[in-house]
Coordinates of C-alpha atoms and ligand atoms in Angstrom, one line a residue:
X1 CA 0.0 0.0 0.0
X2 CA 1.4 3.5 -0.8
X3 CA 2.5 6.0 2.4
X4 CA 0.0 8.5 0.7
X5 CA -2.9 5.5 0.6
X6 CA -2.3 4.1 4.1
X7 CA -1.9 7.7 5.7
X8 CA -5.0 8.2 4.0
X9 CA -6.9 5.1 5.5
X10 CA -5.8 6.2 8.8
X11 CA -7.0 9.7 8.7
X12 CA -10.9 9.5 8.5
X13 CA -11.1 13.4 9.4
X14 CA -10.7 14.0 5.9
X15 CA -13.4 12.9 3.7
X16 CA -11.0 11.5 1.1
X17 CA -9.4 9.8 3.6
X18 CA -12.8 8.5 4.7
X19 CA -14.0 7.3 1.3
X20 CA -10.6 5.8 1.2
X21 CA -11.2 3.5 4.3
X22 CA -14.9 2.5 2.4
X23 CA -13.4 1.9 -0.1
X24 CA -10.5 -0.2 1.5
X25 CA -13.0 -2.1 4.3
X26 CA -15.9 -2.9 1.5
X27 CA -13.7 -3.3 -1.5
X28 CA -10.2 -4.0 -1.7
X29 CA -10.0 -6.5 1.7
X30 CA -13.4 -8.8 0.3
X31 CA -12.1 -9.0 -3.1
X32 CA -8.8 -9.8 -1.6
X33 CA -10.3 -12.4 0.5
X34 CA -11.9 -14.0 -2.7
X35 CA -8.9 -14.2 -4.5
X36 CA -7.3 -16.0 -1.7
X37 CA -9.6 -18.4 -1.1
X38 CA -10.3 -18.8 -4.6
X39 CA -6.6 -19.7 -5.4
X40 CA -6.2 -21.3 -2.0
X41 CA -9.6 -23.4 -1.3
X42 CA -11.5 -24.2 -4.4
X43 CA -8.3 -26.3 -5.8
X44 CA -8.4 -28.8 -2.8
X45 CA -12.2 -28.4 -2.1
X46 CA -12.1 -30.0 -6.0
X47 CA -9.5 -32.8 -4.6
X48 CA -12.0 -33.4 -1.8
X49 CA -14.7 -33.8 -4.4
X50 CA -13.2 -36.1 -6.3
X51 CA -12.3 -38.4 -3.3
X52 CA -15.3 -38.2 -2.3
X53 CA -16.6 -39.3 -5.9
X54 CA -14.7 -42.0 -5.8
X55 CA -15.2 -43.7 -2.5
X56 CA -19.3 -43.0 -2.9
X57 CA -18.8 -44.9 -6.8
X58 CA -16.8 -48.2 -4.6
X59 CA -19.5 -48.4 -1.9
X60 CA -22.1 -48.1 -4.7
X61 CA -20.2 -51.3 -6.5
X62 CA -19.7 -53.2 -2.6
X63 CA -23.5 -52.3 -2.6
X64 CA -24.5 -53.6 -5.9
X65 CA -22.0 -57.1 -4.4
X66 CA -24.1 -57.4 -1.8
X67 CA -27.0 -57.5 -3.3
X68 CA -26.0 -60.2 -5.7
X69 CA -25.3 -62.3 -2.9
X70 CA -28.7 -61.6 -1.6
X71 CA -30.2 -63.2 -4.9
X72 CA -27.8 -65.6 -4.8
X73 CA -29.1 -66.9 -1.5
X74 CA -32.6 -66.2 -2.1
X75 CA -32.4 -68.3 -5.5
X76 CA -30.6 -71.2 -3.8
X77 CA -33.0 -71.3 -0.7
X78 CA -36.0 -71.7 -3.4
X79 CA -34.6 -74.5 -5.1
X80 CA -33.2 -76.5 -1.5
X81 CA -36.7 -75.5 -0.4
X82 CA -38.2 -77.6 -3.5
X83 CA -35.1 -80.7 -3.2
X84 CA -36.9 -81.1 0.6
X85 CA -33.8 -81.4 3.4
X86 CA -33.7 -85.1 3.7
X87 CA -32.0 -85.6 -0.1
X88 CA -30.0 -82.5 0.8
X89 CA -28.8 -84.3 3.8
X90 CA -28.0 -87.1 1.6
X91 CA -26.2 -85.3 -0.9
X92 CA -26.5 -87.8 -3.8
X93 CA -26.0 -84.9 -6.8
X94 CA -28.3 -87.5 -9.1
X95 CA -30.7 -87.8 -6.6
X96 CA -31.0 -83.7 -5.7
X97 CA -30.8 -82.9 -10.1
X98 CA -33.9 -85.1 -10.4
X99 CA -35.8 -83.6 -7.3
X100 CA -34.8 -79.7 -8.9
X101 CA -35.8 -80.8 -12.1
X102 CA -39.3 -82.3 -11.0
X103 CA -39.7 -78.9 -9.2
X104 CA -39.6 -77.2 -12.6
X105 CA -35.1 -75.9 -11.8
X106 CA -32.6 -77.1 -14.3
X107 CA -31.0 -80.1 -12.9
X108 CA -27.5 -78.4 -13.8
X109 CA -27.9 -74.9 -11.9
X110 CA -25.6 -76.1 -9.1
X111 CA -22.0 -77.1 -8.7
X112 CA -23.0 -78.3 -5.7
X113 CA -25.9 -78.4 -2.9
X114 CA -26.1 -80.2 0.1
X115 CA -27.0 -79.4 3.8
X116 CA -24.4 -79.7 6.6
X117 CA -26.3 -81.1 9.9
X118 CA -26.5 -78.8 12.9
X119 CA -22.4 -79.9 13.3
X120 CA -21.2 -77.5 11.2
X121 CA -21.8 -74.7 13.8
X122 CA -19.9 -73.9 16.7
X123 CA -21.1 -75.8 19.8
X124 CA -23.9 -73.9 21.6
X125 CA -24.7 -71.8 19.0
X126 CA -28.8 -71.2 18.5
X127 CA -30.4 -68.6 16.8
X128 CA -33.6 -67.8 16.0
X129 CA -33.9 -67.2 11.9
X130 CA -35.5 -63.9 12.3
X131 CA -32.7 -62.7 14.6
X132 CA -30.6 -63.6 11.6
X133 CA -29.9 -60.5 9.6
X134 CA -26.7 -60.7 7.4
X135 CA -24.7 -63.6 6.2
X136 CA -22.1 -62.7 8.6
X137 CA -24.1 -63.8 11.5
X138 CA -24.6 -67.0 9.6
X139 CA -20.9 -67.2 9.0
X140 CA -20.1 -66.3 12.9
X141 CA -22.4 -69.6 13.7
X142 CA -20.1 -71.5 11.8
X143 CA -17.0 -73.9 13.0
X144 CA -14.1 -72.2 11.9
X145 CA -13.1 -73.8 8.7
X146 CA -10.6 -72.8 5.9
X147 CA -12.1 -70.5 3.0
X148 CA -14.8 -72.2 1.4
X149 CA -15.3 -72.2 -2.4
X150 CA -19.4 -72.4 -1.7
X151 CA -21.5 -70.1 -0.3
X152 CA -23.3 -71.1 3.3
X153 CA -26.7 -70.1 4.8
X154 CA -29.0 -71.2 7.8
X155 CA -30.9 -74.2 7.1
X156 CA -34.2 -73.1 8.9
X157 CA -36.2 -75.8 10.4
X158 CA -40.1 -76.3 10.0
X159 CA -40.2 -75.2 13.6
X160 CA -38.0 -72.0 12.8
X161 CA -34.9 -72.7 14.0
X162 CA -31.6 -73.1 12.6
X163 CA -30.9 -76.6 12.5
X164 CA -27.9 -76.9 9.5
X165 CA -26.3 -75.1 7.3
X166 CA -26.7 -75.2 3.5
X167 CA -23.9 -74.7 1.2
X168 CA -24.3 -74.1 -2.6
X169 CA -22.5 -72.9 -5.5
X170 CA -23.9 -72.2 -8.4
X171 CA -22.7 -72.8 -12.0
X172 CA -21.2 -70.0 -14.2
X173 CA -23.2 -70.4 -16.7
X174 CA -26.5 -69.9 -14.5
X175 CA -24.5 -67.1 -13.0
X176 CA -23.9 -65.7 -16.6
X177 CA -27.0 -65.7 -18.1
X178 CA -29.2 -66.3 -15.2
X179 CA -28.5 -64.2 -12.0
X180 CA -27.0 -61.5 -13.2
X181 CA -29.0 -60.6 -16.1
X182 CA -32.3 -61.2 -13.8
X183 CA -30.8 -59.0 -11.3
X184 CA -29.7 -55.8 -13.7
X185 CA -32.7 -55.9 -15.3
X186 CA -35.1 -55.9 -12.0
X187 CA -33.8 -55.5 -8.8
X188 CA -30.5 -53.2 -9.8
X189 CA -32.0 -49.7 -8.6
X190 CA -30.6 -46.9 -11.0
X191 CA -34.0 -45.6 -12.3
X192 CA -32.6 -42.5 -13.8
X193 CA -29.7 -44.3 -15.9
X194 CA -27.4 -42.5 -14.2
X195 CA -24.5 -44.9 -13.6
X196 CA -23.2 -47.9 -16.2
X197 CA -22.2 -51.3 -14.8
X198 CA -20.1 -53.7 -16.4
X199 CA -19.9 -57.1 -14.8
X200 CA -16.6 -59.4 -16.5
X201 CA -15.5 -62.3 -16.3
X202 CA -12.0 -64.2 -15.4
X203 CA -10.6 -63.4 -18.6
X204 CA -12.0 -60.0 -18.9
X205 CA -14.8 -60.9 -21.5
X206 CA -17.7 -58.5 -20.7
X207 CA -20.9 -60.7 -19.3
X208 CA -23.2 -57.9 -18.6
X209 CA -23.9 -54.3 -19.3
X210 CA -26.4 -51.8 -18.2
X211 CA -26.4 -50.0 -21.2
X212 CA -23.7 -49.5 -23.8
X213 CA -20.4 -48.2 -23.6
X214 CA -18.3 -47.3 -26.2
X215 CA -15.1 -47.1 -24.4
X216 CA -13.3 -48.8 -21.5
X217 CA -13.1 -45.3 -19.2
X218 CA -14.8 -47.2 -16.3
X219 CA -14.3 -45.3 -13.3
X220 CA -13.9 -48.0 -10.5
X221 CA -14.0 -51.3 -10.5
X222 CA -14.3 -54.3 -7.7
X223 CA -13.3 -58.2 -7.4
X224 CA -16.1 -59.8 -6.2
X225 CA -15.5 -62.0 -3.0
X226 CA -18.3 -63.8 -3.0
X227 CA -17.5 -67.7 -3.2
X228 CA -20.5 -68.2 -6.0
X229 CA -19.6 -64.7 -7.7
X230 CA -15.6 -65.1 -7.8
X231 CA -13.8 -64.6 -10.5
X232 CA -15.9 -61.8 -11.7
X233 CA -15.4 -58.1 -11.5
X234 CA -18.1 -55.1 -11.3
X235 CA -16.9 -52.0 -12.9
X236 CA -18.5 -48.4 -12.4
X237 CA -19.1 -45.0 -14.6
X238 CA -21.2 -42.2 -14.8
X239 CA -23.0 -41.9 -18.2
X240 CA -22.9 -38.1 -18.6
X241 CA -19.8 -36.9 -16.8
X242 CA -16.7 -38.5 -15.4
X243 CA -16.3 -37.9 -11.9
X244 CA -13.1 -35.8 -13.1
X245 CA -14.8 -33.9 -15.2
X246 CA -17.5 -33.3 -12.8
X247 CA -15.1 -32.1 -10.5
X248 CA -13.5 -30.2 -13.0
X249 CA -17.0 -28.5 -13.8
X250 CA -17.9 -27.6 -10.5
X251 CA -14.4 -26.4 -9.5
X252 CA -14.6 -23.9 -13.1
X253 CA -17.7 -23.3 -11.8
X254 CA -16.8 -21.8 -8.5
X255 CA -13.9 -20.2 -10.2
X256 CA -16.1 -18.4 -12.5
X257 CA -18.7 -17.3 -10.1
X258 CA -15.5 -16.1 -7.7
X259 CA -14.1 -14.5 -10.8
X260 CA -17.4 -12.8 -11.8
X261 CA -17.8 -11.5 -7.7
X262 CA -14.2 -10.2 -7.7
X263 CA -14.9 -8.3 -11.8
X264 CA -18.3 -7.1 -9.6
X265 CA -15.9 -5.7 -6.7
X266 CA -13.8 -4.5 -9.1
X267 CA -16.4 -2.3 -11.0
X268 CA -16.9 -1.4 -7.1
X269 CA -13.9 -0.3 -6.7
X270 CA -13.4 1.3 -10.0
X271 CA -16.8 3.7 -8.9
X272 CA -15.5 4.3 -5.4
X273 CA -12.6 5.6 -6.6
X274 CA -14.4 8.0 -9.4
X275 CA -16.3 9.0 -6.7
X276 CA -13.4 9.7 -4.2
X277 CA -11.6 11.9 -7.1
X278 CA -15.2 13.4 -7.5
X279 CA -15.0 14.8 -4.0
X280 CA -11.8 15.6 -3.3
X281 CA -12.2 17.8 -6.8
X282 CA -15.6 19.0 -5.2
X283 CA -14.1 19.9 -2.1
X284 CA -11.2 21.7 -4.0
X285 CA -13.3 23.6 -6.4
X286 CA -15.7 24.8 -2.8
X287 CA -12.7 25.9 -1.0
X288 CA -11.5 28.3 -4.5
X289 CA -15.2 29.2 -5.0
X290 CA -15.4 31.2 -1.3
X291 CA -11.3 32.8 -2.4
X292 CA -12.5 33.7 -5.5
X293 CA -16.1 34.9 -4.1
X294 CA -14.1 36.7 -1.2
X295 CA -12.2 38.6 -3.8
X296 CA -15.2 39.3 -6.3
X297 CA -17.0 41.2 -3.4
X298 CA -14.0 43.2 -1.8
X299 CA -13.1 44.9 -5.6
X300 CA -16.1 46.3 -6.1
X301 CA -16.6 46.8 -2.5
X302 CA -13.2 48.7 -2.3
X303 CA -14.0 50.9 -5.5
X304 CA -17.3 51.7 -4.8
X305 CA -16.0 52.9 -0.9
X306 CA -13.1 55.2 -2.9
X307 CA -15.2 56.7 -5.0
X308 CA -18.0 57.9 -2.5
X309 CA -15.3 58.8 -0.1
X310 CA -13.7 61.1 -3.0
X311 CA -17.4 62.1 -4.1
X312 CA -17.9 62.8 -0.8
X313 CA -15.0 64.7 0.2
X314 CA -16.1 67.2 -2.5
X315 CA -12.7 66.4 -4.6
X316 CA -13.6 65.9 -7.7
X317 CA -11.8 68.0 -10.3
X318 CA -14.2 68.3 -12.4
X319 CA -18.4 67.6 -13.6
X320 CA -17.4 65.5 -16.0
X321 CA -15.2 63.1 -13.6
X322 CA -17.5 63.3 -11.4
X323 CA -20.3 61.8 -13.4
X324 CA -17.7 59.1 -14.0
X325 CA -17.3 58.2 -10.6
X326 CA -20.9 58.1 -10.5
X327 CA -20.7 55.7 -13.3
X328 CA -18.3 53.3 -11.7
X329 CA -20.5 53.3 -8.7
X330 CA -23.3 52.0 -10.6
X331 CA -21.2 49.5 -12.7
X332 CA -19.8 47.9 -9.2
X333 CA -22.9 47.6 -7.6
X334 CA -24.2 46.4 -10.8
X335 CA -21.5 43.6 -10.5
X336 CA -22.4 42.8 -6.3
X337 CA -25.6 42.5 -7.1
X338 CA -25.3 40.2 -10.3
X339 CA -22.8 38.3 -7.8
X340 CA -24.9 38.1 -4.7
X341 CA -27.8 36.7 -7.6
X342 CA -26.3 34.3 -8.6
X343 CA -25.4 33.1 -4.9
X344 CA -29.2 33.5 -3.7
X345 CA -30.4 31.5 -6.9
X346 CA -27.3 29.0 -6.4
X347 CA -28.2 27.9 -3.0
X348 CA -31.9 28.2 -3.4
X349 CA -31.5 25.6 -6.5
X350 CA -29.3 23.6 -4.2
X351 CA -31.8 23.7 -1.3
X352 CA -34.7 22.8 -3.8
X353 CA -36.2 26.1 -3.3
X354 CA -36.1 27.6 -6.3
X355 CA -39.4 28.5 -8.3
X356 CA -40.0 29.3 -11.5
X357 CA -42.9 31.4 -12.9
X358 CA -43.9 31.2 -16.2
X359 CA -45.9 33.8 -18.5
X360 CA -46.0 34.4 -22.1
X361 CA -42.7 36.1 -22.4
X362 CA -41.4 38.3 -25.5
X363 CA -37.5 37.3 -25.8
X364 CA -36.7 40.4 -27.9
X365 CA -37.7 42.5 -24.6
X366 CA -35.6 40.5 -22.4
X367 CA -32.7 40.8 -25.0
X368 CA -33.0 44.4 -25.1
X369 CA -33.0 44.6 -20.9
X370 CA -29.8 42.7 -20.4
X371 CA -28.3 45.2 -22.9
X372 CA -29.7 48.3 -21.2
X373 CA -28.1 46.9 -17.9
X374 CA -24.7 46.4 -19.6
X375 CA -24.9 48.9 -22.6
X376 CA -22.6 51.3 -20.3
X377 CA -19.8 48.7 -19.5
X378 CA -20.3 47.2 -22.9
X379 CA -19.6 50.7 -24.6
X380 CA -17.1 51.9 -22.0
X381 CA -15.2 48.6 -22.7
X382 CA -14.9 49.2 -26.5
X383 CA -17.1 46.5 -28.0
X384 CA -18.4 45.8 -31.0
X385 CA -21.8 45.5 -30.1
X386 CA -24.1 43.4 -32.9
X387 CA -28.2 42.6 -32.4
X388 CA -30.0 40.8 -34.6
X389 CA -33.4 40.0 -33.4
X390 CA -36.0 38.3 -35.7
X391 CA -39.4 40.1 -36.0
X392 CA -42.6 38.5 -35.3
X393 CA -41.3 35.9 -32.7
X394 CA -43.9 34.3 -30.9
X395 CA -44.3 34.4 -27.5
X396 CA -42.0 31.3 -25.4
X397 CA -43.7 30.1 -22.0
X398 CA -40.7 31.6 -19.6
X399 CA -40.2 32.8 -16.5
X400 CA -38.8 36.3 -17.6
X401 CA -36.3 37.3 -14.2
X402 CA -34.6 33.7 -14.9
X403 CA -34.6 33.8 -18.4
X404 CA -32.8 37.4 -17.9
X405 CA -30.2 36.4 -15.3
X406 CA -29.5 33.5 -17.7
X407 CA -29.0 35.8 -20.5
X408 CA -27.1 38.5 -18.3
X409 CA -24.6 35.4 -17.2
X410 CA -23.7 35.0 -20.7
X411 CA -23.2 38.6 -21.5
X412 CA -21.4 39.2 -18.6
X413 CA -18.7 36.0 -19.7
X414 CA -18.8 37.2 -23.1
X415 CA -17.4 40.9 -21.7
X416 CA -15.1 38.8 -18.8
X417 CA -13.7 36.6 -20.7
X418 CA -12.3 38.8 -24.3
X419 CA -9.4 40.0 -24.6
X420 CA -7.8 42.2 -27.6
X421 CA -10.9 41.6 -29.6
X422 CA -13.5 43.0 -28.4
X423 CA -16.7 42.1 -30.4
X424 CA -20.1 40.8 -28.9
X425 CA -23.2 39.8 -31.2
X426 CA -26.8 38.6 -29.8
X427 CA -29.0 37.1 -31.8
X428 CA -32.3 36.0 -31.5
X429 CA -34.1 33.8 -33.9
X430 CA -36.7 30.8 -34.5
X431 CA -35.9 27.4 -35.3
X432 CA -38.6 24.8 -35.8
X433 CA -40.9 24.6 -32.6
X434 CA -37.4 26.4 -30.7
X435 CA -36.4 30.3 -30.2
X436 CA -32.3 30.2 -30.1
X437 CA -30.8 32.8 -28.3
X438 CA -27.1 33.2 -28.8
X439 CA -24.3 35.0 -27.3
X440 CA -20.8 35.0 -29.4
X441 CA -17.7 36.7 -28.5
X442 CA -14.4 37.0 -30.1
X443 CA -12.7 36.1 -26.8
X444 CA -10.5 33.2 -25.5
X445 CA -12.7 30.1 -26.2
X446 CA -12.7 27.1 -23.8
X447 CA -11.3 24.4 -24.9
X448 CA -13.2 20.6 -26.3
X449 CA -12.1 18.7 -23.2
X450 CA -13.6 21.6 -20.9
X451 CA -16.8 22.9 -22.8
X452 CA -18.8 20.2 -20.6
X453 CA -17.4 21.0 -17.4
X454 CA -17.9 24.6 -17.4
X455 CA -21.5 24.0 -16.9
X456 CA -20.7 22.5 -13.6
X457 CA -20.9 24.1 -10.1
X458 CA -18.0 25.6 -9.0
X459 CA -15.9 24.5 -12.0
X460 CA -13.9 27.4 -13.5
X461 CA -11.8 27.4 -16.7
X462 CA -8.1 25.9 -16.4
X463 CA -6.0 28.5 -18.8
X464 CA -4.1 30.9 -17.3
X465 CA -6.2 33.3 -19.0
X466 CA -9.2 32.3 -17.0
X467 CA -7.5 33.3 -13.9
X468 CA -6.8 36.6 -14.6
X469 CA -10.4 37.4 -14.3
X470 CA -12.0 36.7 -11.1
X471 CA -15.2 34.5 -10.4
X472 CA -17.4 31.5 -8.6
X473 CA -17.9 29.1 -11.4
X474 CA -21.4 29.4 -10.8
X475 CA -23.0 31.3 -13.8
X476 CA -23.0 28.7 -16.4
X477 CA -24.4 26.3 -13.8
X478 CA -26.8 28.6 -13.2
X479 CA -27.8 28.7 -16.9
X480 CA -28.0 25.1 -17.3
X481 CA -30.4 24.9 -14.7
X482 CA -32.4 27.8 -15.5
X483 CA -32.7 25.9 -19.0
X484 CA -33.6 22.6 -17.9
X485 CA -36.4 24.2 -15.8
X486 CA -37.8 25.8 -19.1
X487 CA -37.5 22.3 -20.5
X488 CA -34.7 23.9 -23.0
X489 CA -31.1 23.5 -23.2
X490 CA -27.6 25.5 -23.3
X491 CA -25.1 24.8 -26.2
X492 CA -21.7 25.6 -26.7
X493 CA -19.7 26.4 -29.9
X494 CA -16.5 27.4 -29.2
X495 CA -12.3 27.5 -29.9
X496 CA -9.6 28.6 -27.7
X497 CA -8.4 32.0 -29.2
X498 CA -11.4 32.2 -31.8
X499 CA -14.2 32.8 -29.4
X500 CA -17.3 31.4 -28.4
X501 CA -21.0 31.2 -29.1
X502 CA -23.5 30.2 -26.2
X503 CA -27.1 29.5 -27.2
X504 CA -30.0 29.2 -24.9
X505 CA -32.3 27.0 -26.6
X506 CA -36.3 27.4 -25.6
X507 CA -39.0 25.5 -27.1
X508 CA -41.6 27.7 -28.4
X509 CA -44.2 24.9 -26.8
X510 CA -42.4 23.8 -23.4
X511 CA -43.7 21.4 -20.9
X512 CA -42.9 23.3 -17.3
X513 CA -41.2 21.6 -14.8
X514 CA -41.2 23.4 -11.7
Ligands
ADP601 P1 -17.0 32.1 -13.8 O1 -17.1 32.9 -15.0 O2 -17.4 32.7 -12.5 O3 -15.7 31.4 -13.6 P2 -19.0 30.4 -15.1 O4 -19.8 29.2 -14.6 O5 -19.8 31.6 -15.6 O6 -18.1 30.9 -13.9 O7 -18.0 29.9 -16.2 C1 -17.3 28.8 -15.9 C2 -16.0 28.8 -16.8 O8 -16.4 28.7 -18.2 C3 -15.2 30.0 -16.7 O9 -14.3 29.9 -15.6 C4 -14.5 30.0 -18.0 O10 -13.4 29.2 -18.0 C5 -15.5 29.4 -19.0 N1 -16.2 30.4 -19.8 C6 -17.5 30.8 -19.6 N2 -17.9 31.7 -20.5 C7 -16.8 31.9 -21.3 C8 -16.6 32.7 -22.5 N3 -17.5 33.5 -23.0 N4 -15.4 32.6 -23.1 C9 -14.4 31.7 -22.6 N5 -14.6 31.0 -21.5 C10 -15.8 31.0 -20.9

């Protein structure tokens, strides 16, 4: 941060300094913030995300395992069930294909099927079947014995209790084209398509698919541990988006919505700090307006005091000095009061107070007042003086004071602001449903980059030239809004060194608005 900023933020007396700290606090430190956490956070929030991804995809696939099993079991429990528990018991494979067969099974759906007697458990083991609620309880009932190429499951007893265990293992072909198909295509829950399963087989040949995939880009995939299931593997992928590129998504996402918050700050920032130059400008242009204001009543003040002093003092040479004394009197009060106007209309207009009121007014009257007012000064200066008024204008809606001040402002600039050339032409004339009425001089012009801040309050020209006249930079502002009020407008023609031409523009028809 620069000395001049950070002195700045620590100074909140002074209402840059103040908008400084806004703009600091609400701004600069949140968008900050952003950035950090954008460039910090969202990169391993998106590692997260894809973690997570991945472990939810591997439970899905244990999940979709162990419900295989479940069919398994329920499958082989149907068909021992139909063999009846005494040729179980007896295990003759013969004997069992011909019972499965009469029951309407294929005789070749098992490797094997028989029932183990109530031995196979662990001494003093007795549960209830309904207490039994996963296979590993079954397996936790049974002697410990070395890994088993079958599955095993509670033989339940007519009377409900577990009296055996039953161990199967179906073939691989019923496995094939059987279970698994019978189980994707009803009990595998996936109703919106979302996920694709492949299921292959020891050498990788694909068995089943829950819908088609052109590629091998599976996302996970599982061994399955299940004794009648091994050998196969269940792989996993999203249909529409990888889990990378989901994560990728969402993390561009996020990026973009950061990126578009911080662009939003930075537009923020980009206003508070017009607005902070605004001010400080502001405040600068208030603190010359009272110098110059200071200075533009103490002349005239000054003058008119000599002048009655010497008038007064009886020592006047002559009549004829005399009457230009008088003269000089008139001219500087003239000036006060045109001064002390524009102040009264100035802060009225800020305060709201201002009021217009509107008659059927005859420009080429008010034209012709203004001049009265300034004929001496304009004659006494050595101007040119040109009028050119067109006959038979209509009446304009105007309020005829405002209208005059407006006009006087611009005659009163015209005389300030020339130089060697001293040359002033009014004109009035029509122009469609508008009366123009223009004020040119041959004086020192105001440059492009200026001619729309002259119209501003307090704003005074920047060229030396400017300077050497005094005032408040409130006239033109005052003609703007004078204009506006008539629902008309003030333009400006104009070239540094050429001169400049001012035209109040009033339609003929105007819609008030105060
Ligand atoms: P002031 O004349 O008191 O400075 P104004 O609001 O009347 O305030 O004018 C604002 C500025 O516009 C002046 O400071 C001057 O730079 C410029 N300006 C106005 N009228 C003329 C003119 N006729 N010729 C050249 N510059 C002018």
């Amino acid at each position: 941060m620069p000395s001049d900023l950070s002195t700045r933020v620590t100074a909140p007396h002074d209402p840059r300094g103040r908008l400084i700290s806004i703009f600091v606090g609400a701004v600069l430190l949140p968008s900050l913030a952003l950035s950090y956490v954008s460039i910090e956070f969202v990169p391993q929030l998106a590692k997260a995300n894809k973690e997570m991804g991945f472990r939810r995809a591997a439970n899905t696939l244990a999940d979709i395992e162990k419900d295989l099993a479940r069919a398994a079991q329920a499958r082989a429990t149907e068909a021992a069930q139909a063999v009846g528990w005494e040729r179980l018991l007896d295990g003759r494979e013969h004997v069992i294909a011909i019972a499965l067969e009469t029951a309407g099974f294929d005789g070749h759906i098992f490797e094997t099927l028989h029932l183990e007697g109530a031995s196979a458990l662990r001494r003093g083991w007795t549960a209830d079947a309904r207490s039994i609620q996963s296979p590993r309880d079954i397996l936790e009932g049974l002697e410990p014995i070395p890994p088993r190429t079958e599955d095993a499951m509670p033989w339940v007893d007519s009377a409900g209790k577990v009296s055996g265990v039953l161990r199967f293992r179906f073939t691989p072909e019923f496995i094939r084209e059987r279970l698994i198909p019978d189980y994707f295509a009803h009990d595998f829950p996936n109703p919106d398509q979302s996920i694709v399963v492949r299921v292959t087989g020891e050498d990788g040949s694909v068995i089943y698919e829950t819908a088609p995939t052109r590629d091998n880009r599976f996302e996970v995939d599982r061994p399955l541990e299940t004794p009648s299931l091994r050998g196969l593997r269940l792989a996993l992928r999203y249909r529409d988006l990888s889990i990378e590129q989901d994560v990728r998504r969402w993390e561009m996402g996020t990026l973009a919505l950061i990126g578009f918050i911080d662009l939003m700050l930075g537009a923020g920032l980009f206003l508070a700090y017009s607005n902070v130059q605004r001010e400080a400008h502001l405040s600068r242009l208030k603190s010359d307006f009272v110098a110059n204001v200071s200075h533009e009543l103490k002349t005239p003040l000054a003058l008119i005091r000599l002048f009655a002093e010497t008038l007064e003092l009886g020592r006047v040479p002559t009549e004829d000095k005399a009457r230009q004394y008088y003269r000089v009197i008139n001219k500087e009060s003239q000036r006060l009061t045109q001064l002390i106007n524009n102040i009264l209309d100035f802060s009225r207009i800020e305060a709201g107070r201002k009021e217009y009121r509107f008659a059927p007014t005859n420009v080429g009257r008010i034209v012709s007042e203004v001049l009265e007012a300034y004929r001496f000064q304009i004659e006494q200066q050595g101007f040119e003086l040109t009028v050119e008024v067109e006959p038979d204008l209509p009446d304009v809606e105007a309020d005829s004071e405002a209208l005059g001040q407006a006009l006087l402002n611009l005659v009163n600039n015209a005389i300030k602001y020339s130089r060697d050339t001293k040359a002033l032409a009014l004109a009035v004339r029509g122009s469609g449903d508008r009366v123009l009425i223009s004020v040119t001089d041959r004086g020192i012009g105001v440059p492009k980059a200026e001619q729309r801040k002259i119209f501003e309050k307090f704003y005074r020209g920047e060229a030396s030239l400017v300077h050497e006249t005094k005032g408040s930079g409130l006239g033109l502002s005052l003609v703007e809004h004078i204009m506006e009020a008539h629902g008309g407008s003030v333009e400006i023609d104009s070239a540094p060194g050429r001169g400049s031409t001012f035209t109040l523009v009033l339609p003929r028809s105007q819609k008030k608005k105060e």
